[in-house]
XYZ file of C-alpha atoms in Angstrom:
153
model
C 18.440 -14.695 3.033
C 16.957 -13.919 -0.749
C 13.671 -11.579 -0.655
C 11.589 -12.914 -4.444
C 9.591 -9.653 -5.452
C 6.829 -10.861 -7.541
C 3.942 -9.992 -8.936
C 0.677 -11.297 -7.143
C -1.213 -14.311 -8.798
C -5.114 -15.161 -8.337
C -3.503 -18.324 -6.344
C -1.821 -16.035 -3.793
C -5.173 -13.731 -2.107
C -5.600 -16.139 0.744
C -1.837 -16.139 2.363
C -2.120 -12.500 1.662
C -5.362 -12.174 3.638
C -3.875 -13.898 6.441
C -1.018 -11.929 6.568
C -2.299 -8.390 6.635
C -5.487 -9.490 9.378
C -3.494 -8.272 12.202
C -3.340 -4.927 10.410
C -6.499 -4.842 9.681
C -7.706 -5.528 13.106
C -6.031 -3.125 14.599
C -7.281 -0.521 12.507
C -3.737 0.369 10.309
C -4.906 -0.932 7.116
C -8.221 -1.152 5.516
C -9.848 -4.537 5.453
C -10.223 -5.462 1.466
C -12.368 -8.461 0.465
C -11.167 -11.856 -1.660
C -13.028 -9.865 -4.401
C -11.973 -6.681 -4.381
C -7.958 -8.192 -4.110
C -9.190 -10.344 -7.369
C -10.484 -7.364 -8.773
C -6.720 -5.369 -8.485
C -4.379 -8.093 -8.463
C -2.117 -6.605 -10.838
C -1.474 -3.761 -8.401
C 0.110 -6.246 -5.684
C 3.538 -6.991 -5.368
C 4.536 -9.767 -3.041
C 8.106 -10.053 -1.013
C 8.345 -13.953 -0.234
C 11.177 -15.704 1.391
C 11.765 -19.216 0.104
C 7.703 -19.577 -0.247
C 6.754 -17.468 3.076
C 4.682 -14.742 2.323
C 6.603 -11.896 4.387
C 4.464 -8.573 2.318
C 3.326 -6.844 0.140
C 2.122 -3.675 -1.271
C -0.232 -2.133 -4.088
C 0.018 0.385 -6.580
C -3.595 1.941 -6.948
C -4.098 3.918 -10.174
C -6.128 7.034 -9.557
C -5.462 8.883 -12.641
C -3.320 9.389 -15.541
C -1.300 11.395 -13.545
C -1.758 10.171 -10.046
C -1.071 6.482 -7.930
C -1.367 5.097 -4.045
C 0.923 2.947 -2.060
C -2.169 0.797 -0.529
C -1.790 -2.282 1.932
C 1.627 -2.150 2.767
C 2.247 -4.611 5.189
C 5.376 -6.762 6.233
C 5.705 -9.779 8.701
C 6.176 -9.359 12.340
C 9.349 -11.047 12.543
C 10.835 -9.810 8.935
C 10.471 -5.547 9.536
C 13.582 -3.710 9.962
C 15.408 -5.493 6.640
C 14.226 -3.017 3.837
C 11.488 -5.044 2.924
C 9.303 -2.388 3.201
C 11.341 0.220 1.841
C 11.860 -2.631 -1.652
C 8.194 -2.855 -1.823
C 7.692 1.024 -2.007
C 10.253 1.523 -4.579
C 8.939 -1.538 -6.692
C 5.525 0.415 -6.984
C 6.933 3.572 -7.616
C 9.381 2.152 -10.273
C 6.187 -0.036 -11.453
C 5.019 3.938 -11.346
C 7.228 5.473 -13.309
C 6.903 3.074 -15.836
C 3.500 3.847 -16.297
C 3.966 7.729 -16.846
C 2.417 8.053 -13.524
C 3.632 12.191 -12.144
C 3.317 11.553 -8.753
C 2.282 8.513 -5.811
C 0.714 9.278 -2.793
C 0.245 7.205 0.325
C -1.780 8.043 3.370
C 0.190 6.271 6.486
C 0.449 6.097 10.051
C 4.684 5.813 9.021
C 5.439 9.342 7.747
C 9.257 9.240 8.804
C 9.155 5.861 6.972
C 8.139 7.399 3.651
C 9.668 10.596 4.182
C 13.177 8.429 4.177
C 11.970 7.001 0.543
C 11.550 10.544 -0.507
C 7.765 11.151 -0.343
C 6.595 14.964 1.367
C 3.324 15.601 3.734
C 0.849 17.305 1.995
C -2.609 18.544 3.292
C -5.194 15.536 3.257
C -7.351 18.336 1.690
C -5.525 18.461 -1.283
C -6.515 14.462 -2.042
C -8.697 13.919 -4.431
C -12.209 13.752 -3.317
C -13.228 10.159 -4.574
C -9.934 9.079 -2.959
C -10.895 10.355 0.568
C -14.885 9.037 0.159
C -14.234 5.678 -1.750
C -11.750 4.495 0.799
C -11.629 6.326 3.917
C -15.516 6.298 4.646
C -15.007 2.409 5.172
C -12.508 2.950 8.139
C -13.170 3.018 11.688
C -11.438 6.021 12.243
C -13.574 7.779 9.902
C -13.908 10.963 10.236
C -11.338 10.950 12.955
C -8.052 9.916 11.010
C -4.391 10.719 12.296
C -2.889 9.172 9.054
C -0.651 11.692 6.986
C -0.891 12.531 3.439
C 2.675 12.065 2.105
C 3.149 12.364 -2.336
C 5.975 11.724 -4.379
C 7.002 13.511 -7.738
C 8.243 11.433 -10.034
């Protein structure tokens, strides 16, 4: 079975829309709108098999210095074949490349990213317009048991 890794086109937001709704729903990953995905497309990378949309992830640019793994979701059906673990390391490559120092990602999967290398860190030590630009539109907020993991690179 080939896994594509590609980079996300304009033509692309709806399959990934319907993909990460069950996600969403239940609360593991913030709900983003057609516009806001339109807005950031270049930070999505998509895993497809043949031309099934089976994930994706996001590279979010906080700072010359600092990125987030956002969205990462794969296929019920697909998990447990490194998908996941490809998509991380394509942002954090797509990270390096940048001159990004470090990538965070705030999960509900910390052995997951600890495996690829990333460490808890107090959510404290976020920036601040990370934790009020995203995390004020959850429905756990303020009540969140997602970890703060980072990665030096």
């Amino acid at each position: 079975m080939k896994i594509d890794y590609t980079k996300a086109k304009l033509s692309d937001i709806e399959k990934m829309r319907d993909l990460v709704q069950p996600e969403v729903q239940s609360g593991i990953i913030l709900e983003r709108s057609e516009d806001e995905i339109s807005t950031n497309i270049r930070s999505y990378t998509l895993a497809f098999i043949a031309d099934e949309l089976v994930g994706f992830a996001a590279l979010h640019i906080h700072t010359r210095y600092l990125g987030e793994i956002r969205s990462l979701v794969v296929k019920e059906g697909f998990r447990g074949q490194k998908i996941g673990e490809n998509l991380v390391e394509c942002a954090v490559d797509e990270g390096r490349a940048l001159g990004l120092q470090k990538v965070l990602s705030l999960t509900y999967k910390q052995s997951f990213f600890e495996r690829l290398g990333f460490v808890e860190i107090p959510k404290e030590s976020l920036p601040e317009h990370k934790i009020w630009a995203d995390c004020i539109k959850c429905k756990h907020f303020p009540i969140c048991n997602e970890v703060s993991l980072i990665k030096n690179l």
